[in-house]
Structure formats: C-alpha cells, structure tokens
mmCIF file of C-alpha atoms and ligand atoms in Angstrom:
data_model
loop_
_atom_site.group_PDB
_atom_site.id
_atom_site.type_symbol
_atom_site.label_atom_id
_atom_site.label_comp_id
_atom_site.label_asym_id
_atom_site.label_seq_id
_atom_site.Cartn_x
_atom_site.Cartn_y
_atom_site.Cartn_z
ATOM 1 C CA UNK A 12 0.000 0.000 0.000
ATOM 2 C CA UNK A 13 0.804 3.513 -0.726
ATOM 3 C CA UNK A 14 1.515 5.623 2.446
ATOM 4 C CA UNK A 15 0.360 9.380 1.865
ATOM 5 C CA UNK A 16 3.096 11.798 0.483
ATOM 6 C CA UNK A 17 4.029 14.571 3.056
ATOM 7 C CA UNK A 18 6.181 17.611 2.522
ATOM 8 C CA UNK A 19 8.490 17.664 5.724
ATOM 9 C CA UNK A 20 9.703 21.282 4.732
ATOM 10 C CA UNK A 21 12.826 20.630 6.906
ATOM 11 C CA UNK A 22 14.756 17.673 8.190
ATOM 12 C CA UNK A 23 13.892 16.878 11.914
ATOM 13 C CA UNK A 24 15.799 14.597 14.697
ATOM 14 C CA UNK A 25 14.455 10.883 14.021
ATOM 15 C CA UNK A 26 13.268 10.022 17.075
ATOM 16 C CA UNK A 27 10.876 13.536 17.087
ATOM 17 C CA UNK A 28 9.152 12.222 14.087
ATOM 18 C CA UNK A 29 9.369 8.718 15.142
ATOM 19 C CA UNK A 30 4.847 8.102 14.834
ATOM 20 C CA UNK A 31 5.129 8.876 11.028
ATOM 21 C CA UNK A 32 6.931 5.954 10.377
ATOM 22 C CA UNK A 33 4.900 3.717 8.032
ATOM 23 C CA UNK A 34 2.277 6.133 8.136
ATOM 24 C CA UNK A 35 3.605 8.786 5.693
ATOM 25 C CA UNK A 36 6.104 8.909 2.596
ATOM 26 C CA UNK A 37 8.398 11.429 3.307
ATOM 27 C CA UNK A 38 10.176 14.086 1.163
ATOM 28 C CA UNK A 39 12.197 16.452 2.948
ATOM 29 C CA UNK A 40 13.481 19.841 2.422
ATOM 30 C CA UNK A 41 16.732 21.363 3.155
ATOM 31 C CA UNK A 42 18.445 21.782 6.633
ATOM 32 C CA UNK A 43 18.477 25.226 6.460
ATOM 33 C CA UNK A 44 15.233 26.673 7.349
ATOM 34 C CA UNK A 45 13.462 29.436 5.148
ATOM 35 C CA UNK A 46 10.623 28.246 2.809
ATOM 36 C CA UNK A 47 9.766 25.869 0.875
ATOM 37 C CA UNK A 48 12.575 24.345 -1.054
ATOM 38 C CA UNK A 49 11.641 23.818 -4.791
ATOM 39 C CA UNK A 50 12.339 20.362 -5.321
ATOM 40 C CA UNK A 51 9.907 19.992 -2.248
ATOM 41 C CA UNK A 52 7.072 22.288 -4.441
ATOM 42 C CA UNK A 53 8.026 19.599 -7.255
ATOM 43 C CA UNK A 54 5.644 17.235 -5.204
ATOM 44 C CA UNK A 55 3.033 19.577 -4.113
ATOM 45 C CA UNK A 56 0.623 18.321 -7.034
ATOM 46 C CA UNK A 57 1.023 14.462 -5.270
ATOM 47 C CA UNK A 58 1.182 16.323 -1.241
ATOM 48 C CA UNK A 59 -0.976 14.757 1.132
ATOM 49 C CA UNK A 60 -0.049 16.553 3.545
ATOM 50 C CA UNK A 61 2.333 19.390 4.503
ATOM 51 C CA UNK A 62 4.866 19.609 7.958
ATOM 52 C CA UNK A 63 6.230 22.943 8.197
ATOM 53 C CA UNK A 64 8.018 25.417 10.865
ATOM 54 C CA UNK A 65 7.013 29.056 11.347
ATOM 55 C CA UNK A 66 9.575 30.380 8.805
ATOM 56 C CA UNK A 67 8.154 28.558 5.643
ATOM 57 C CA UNK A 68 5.023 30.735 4.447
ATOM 58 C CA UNK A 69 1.956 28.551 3.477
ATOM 59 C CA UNK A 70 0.423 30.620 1.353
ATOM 60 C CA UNK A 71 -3.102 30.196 -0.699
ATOM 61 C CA UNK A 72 -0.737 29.725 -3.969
ATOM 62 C CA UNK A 73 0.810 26.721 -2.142
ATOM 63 C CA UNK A 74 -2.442 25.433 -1.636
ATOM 64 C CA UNK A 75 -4.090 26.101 -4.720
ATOM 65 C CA UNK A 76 -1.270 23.691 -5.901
ATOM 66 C CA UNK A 77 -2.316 21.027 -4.151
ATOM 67 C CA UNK A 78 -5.533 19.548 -4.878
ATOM 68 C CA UNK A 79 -4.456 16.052 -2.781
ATOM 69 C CA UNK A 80 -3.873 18.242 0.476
ATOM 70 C CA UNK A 81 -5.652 17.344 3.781
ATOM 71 C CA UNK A 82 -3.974 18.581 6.401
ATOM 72 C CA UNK A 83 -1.055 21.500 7.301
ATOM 73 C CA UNK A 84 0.352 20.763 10.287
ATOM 74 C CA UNK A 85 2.498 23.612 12.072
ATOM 75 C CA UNK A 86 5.315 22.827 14.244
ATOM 76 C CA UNK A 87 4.393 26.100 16.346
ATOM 77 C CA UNK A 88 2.011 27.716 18.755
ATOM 78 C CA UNK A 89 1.620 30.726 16.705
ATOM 79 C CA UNK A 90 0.268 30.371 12.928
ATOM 80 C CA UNK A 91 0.947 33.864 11.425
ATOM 81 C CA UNK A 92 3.205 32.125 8.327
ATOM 82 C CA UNK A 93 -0.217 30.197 7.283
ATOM 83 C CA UNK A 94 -2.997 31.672 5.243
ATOM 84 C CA UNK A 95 -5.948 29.946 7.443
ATOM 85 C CA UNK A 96 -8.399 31.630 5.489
ATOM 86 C CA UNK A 97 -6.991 30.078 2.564
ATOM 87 C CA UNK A 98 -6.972 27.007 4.197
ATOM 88 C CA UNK A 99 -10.273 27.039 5.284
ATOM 89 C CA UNK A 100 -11.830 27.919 1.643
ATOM 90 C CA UNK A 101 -10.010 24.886 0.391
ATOM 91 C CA UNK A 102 -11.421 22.487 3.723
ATOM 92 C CA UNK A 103 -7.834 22.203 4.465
ATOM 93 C CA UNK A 104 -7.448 21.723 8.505
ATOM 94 C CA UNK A 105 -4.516 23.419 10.066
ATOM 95 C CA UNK A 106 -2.835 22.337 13.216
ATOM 96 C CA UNK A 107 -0.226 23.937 15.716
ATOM 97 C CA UNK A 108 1.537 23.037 18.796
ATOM 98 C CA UNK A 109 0.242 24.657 22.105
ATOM 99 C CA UNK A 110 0.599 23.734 25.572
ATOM 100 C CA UNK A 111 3.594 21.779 24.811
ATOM 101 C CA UNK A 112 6.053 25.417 24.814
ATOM 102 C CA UNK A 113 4.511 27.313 27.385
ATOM 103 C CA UNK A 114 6.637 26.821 30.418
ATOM 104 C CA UNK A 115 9.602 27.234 28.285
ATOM 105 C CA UNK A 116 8.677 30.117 26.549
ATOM 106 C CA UNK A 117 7.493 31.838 29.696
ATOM 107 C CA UNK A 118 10.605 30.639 31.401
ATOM 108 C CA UNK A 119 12.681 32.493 28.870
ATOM 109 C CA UNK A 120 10.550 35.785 29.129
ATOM 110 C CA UNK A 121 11.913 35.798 32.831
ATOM 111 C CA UNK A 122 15.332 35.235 31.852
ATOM 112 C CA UNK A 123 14.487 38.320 29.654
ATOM 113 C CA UNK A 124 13.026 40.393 32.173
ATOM 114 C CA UNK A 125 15.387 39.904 34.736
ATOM 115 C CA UNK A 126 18.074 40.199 32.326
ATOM 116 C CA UNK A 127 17.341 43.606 30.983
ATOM 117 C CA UNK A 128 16.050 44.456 34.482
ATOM 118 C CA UNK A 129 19.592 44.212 35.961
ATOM 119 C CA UNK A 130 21.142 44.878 32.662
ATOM 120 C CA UNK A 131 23.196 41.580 32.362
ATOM 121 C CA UNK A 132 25.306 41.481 29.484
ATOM 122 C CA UNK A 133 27.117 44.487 29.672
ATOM 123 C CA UNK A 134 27.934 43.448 33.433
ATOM 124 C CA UNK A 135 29.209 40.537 32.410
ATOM 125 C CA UNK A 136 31.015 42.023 29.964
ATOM 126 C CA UNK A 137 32.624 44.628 31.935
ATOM 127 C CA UNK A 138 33.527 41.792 34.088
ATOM 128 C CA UNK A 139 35.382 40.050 31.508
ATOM 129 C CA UNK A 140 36.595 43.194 30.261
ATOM 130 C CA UNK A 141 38.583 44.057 33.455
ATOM 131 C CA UNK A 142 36.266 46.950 34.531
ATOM 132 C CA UNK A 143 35.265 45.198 37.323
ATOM 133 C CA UNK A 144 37.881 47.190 39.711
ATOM 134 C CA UNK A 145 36.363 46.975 42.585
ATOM 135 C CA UNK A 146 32.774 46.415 44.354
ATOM 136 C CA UNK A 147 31.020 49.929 43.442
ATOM 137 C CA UNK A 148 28.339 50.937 45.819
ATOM 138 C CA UNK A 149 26.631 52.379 42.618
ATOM 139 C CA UNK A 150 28.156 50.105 39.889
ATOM 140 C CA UNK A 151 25.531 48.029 37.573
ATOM 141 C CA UNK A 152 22.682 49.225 39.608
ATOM 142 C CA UNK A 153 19.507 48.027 38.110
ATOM 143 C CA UNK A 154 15.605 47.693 38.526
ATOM 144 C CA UNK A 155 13.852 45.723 41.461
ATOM 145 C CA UNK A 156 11.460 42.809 40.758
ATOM 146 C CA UNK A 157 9.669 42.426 43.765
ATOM 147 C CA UNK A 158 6.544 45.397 44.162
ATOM 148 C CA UNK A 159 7.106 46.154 39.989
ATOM 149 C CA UNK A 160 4.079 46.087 38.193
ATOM 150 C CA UNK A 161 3.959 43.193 35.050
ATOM 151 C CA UNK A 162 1.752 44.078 32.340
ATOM 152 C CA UNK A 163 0.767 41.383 29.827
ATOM 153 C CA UNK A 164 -0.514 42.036 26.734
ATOM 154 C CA UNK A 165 -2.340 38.591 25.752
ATOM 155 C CA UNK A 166 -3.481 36.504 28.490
ATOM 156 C CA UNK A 167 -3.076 32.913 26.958
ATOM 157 C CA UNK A 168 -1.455 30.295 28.129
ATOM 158 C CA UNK A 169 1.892 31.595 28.450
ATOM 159 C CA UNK A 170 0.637 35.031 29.202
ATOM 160 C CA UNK A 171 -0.655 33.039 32.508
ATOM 161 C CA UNK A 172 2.424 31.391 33.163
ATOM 162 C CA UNK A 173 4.496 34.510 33.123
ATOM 163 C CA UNK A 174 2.301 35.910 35.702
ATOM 164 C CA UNK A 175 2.572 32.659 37.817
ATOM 165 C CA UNK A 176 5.837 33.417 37.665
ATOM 166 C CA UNK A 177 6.132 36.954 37.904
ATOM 167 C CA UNK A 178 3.791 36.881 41.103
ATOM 168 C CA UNK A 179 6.307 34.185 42.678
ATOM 169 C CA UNK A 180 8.851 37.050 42.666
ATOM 170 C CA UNK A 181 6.701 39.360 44.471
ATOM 171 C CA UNK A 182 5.808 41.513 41.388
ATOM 172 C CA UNK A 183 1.881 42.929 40.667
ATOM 173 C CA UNK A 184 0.331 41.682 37.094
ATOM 174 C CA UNK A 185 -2.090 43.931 35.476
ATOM 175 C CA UNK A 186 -3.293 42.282 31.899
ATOM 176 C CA UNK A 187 -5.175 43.541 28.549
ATOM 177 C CA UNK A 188 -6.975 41.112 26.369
ATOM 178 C CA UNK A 189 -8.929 42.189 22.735
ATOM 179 C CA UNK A 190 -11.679 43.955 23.442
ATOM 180 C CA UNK A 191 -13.857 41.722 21.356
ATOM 181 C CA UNK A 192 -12.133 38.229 23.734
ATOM 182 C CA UNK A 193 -15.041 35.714 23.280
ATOM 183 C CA UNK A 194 -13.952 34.227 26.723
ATOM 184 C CA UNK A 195 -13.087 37.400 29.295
ATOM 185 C CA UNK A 196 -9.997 35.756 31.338
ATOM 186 C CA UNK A 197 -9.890 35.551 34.907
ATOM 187 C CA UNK A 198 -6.830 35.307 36.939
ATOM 188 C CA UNK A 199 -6.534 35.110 40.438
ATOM 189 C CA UNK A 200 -4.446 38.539 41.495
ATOM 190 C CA UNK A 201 -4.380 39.856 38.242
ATOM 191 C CA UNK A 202 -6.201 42.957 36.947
ATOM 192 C CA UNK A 203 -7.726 43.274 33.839
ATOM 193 C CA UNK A 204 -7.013 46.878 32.988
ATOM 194 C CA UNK A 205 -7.565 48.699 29.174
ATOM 195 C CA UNK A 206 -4.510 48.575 26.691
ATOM 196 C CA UNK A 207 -4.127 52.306 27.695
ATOM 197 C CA UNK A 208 -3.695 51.747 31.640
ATOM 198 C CA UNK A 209 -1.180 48.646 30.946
ATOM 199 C CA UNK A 210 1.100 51.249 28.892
ATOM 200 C CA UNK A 211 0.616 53.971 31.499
ATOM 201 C CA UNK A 212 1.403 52.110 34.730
ATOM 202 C CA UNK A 213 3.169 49.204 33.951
ATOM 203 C CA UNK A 214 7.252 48.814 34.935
ATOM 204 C CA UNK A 215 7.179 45.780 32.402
ATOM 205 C CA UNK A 216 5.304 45.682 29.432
ATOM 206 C CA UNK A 217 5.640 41.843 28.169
ATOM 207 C CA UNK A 218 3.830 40.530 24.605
ATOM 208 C CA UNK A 219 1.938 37.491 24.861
ATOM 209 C CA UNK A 220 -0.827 37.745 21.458
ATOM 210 C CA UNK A 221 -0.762 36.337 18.585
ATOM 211 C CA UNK A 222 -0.009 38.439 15.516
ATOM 212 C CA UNK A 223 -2.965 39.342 13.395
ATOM 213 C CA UNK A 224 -4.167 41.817 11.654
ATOM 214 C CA UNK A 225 -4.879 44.428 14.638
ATOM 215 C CA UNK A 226 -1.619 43.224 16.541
ATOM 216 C CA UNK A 227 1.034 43.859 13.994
ATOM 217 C CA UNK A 228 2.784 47.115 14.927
ATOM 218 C CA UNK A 229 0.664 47.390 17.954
ATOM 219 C CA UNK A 230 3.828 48.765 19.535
ATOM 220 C CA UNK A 231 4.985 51.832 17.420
ATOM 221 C CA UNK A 232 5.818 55.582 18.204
ATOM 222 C CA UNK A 233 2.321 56.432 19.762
ATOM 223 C CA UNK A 234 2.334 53.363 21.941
ATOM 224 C CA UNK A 235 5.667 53.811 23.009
ATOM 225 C CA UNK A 236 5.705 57.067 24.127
ATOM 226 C CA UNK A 237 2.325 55.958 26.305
ATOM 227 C CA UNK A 238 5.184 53.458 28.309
ATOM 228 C CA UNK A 239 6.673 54.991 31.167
ATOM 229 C CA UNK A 240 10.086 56.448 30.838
ATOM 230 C CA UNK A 241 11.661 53.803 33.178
ATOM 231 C CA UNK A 242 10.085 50.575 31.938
ATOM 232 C CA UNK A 243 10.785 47.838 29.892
ATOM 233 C CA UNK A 244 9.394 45.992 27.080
ATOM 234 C CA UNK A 245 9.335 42.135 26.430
ATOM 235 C CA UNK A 246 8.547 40.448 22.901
ATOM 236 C CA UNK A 247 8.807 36.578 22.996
ATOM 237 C CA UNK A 248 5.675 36.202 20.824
ATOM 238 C CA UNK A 249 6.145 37.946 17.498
ATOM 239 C CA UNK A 250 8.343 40.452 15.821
ATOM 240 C CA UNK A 251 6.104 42.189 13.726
ATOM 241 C CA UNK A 252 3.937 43.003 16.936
ATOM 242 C CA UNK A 253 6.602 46.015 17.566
ATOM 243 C CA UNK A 254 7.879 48.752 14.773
ATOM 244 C CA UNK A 255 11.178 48.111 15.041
ATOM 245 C CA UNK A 256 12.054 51.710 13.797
ATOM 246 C CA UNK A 257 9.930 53.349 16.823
ATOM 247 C CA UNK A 258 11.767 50.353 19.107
ATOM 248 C CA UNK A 259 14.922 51.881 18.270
ATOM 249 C CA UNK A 260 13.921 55.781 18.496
ATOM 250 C CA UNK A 261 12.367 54.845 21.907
ATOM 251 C CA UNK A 262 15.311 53.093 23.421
ATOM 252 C CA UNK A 263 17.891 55.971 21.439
ATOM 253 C CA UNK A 264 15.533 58.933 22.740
ATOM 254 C CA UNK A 265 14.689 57.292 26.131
ATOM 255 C CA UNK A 266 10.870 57.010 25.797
ATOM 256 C CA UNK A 267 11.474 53.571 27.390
ATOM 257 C CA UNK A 268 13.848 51.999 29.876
ATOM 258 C CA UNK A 269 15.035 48.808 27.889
ATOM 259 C CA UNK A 270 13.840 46.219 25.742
ATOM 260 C CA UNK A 271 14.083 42.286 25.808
ATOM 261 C CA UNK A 272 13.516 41.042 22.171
ATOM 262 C CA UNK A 273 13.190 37.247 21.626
ATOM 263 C CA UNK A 274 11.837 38.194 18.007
ATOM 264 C CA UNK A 275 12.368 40.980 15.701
ATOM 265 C CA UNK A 276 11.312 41.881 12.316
ATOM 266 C CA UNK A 277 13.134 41.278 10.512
ATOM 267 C CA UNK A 278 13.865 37.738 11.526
ATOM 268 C CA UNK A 279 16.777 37.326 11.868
ATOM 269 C CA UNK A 280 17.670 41.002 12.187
ATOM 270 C CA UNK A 281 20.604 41.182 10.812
ATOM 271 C CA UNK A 282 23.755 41.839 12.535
ATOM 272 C CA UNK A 283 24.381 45.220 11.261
ATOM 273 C CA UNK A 284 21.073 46.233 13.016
ATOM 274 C CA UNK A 285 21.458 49.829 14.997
ATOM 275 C CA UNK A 286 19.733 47.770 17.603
ATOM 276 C CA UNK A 287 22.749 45.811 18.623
ATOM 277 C CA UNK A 288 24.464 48.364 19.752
ATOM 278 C CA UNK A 289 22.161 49.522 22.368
ATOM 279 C CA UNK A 290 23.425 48.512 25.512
ATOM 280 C CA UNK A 291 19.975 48.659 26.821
ATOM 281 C CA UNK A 292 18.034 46.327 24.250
ATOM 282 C CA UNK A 293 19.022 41.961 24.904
ATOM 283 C CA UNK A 294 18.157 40.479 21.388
ATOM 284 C CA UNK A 295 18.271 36.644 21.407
ATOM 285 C CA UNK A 296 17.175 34.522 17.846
ATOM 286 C CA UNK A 297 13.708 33.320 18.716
ATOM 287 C CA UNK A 298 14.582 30.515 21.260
ATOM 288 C CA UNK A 299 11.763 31.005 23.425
ATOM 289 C CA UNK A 300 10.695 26.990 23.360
ATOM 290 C CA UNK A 301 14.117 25.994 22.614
ATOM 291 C CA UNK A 302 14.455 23.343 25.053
ATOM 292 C CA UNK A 303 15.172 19.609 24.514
ATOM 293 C CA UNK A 304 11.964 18.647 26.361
ATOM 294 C CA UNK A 305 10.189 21.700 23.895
ATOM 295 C CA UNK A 306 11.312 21.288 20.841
ATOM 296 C CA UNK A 307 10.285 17.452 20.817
ATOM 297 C CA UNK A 308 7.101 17.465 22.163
ATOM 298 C CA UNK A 309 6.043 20.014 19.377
ATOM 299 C CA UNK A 310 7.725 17.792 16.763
ATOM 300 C CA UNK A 311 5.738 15.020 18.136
ATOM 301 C CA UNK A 312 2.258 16.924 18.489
ATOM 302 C CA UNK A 313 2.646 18.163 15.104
ATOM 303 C CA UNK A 314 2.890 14.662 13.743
ATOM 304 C CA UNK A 315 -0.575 13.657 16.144
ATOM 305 C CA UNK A 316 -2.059 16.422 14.017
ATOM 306 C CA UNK A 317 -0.400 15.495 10.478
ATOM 307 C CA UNK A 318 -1.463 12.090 11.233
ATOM 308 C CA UNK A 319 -5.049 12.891 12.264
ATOM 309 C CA UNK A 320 -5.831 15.121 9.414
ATOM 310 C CA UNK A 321 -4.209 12.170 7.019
ATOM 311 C CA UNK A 322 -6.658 9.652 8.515
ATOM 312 C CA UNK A 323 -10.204 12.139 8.391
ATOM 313 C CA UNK A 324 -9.686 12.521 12.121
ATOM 314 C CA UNK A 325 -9.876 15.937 13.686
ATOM 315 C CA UNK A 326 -6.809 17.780 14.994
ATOM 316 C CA UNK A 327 -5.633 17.527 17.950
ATOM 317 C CA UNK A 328 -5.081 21.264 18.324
ATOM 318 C CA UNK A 329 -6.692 22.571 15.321
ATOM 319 C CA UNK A 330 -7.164 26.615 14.126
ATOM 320 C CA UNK A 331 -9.712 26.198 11.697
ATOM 321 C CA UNK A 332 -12.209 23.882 13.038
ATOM 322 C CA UNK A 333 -14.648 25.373 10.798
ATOM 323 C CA UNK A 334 -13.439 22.889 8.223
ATOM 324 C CA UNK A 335 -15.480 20.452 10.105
ATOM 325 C CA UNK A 336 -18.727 22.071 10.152
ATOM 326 C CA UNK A 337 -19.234 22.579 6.182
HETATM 327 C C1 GLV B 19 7.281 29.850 18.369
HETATM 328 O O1 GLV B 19 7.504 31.007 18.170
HETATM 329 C C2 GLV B 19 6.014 29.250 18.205
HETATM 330 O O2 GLV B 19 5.081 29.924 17.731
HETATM 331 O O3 GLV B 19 5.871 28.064 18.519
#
C-alpha cells in the first residue's frame, strides 16, 4: 500500500518524528530553514499533507497547488506564516503546537526580564573586560522585581504562566486582552485593565498575542511614548507586533527603559542592526521553546495532528475547526 506523500519542509531529529513511520512517505526539504525548497514544491501536485516550521510561508498559492492536500500541520504555537483563510476555503485543517512550549517560553521571558532588568550582558562584559575594579556601591545598579508592576498584553497560556511566575517574585500583574475576547480571562491577582492603563502604569510591558491583523505594529511611536520612561518591554511572541524603527527611536531617545527582544522583524535582524548596539536592548534569535523537552514534544504533536488530518480525524489542536462544520 501507498503511504500518503508529506512535505516535511525541513529535516527533523528521528526520534521527534518517530509516529510517522509507516504512516507517511516522506520528502524532505533542506536543513536550512526558510521556505519551501523547490524540489519539495516539485511534489506539491502528489502532497498529502504538509509539515512545516514558522519560517516557511503557506500561502493560498501553495495550496491552490495542491488539490491532494488534507492537512497543514504547524510545528508552532503561533500560525501567522499560514494563510488559514486560505486554508479554510479549500477544507484544508490546520494544526499547531500549544501547551507543549509554554513553560519554556514563559521561562525564557523571565530570563528576559530579569536580564534587561539588571542589565546583564554588559555586566558581564565589563567583568570580563577588566572593569570590574572593585565592588562599586553604585556600579551596575539596576531595577527591582519584587513590588514592579507586570503588564501582559495577551493573556493565553503563556501570558498566565508569566504571571505565575512573575507573582512568585513578588511583582503585581495587570493584563489587557482584545476587546472583542469571546472568553473574558480571569486570573486570580491579576487585573484586567484597558490597553491604555497597561502602557501607562506598567514597569514591564511583556507581549503574549498572537499576531494578526490588529496586533502587527501594535507597539509603534504612539504606543511607546504611552510606556513609562523607566520601563521595559518584552517580545517573545512575534516580531512584527513592535515597529522596530519606533523600538529603536524609543530606546535611542529614552521614551522607554530597555527592551528584551526574543523576536524581531526582521527575523533574523541582521547583525548590522542599529539595535545591537544599544546597551539597553538583549536580542536573542527566537529561542523562546528551545528546550530539549520543547522542541520534541512540538515535533511530536505536530505529527498527532499530520497524522489525524491524514486519517479524516480531527486535529488535535486545530485553528480552523470550521473545516469540520461545512
Ligand atoms: C514559536 O515562536 C512558536 O510559535 O511556537
């Protein structure tokens, strides 16, 4: 018997993709992430299905291309580099990968916040640059945790668990959510507040939404200049969610405090970036679920989904579940 063909738009570790074995006939793209390789869009006519990671844009070209195509699964939470509408027209389920990369994620957007809190790389730095003379009474002094106020824009899943953890280090979480949120969050000690009152009062100002339409340079010169003078800003979700132009005037011109930047956009900003040199901005390349434990279990969740939408099942974690009503 024929197993289904599936585009694998990048080569994985074995033992992540272990459950397709004698399920699915692979054809794999090239190591080095970025789109859709094109002799992988040589099978898309015979594709079955699709695996791809956040950098490889399914667009509704792709799919119009493939008229064997039942599923698109998404080795990510977030879902911005897939035309779901598209999709959808075509009955095409898409899956992605949450749960699996909170705790990591939010993990990392402490790391971040303390980091740029206490300014961390340049005082390890100076260390190993031999400016560390002496113990300074005023030397590296940074911001305290404990009593700051957390603002989170996006109270999902790992919007929740960086409060959990922001509360276990003393500090107050305020929260905005769309004002249209079909399900109005409540968390215990947390405030909802309006976008507005977040940018006004908050000491950290940390990204947790997805980027759509209305999110995608929700941060820009207006916004910015709404932050408080000595706070800090946090991006692990998406780059796009913050003009990286005004990021830059606001850190240059002092509008803001600092800024922790898991994601940028461009991705990857590239290394002659202005933003570099900012002593006050900590740029890392999108490694918010990059963790052994992570990075597997959304490899193996996005083959449960692959493999579901191959056999007429539903999704596991599914974005468009419309598909199944038509
Ligand atoms: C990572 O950015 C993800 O969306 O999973």
């Amino acid at each position: 018997m024929a197993f289904p063909l599936v585009l694998l738009s990048h080569p994985l570790p074995p033992e992540w993709i272990a459950r397709l074995q004698g399920h699915a006939r692979l054809v794999v793209g090239p190591a080095q992430p970025g789109g859709f390789a094109p002799h992988l869009l040589e099978h898309i006519g015979q594709a079955e299905g699709i695996f791809c990671l956040l950098t490889d844009p399914v667009t509704e070209e792709l799919v119009a291309c493939a008229p064997r195509l039942r599923v698109v699964s998404n080795m990510a939470v977030g879902f911005d580099n897939v035309d779901v509408a598209a999709c959808t027209r075509y009955g095409i389920p898409v899956g992605n990968t949450p749960g699996v990369l909170t705790e990591a994620v939010a993990d990392l957007t402490m790391l971040l916040l303390l980091a740029t809190a206490r300014g961390l790389p340049k005082a390890a730095m100076d260390a190993r640059d031999g400016l560390w003379t002496t113990w300074s009474p005023t030397g590296w002094l940074g911001m305290d945790t404990a009593g700051a106020t957390l603002g989170i824009v996006g109270l999902g899943k790992i919007g929740r668990a960086v409060a959990q953890r922001a509360q276990a280090f003393g500090m107050q979480v305020i929260y905005s959510e769309k004002e249209n949120s079909l399900s109005p969050q409540i968390f215990s000690g947390a405030r909802r507040v309006s976008f507005d009152e977040l940018l006004a009062t908050a000491d950290f100002v940390s990204l947790h939404c997805p980027l759509t339409a209305s999110t995608r340079g929700l941060m820009n010169e207006f916004t910015l200049k709404k932050m408080k003078k000595s706070a800090v800003l946090l991006n692990t979700a998406r780059g796009p969610i913050v003009e990286t132009a005004a990021l830059l005037r606001a850190l240059r011109e002092g509008w803001i405090f600092a800024a922790g930047l898991d994601v940028t956009d461009p991705e990857p900003l590239p290394p002659a970036h202005p933003l570099y040199d900012l002593p006050t901005c900590i740029i890392l390349p999108h490694i918010g679920s990059a963790t052994f434990g992570a990075r597997r279990r959304m490899a193996e969740l996005a083959c449960e989904n692959l493999l579901a939408g191959l056999a007429g099942r539903p999704l596991l974690n599914c974005v468009n579940p419309q598909v199944y009503n038509r």
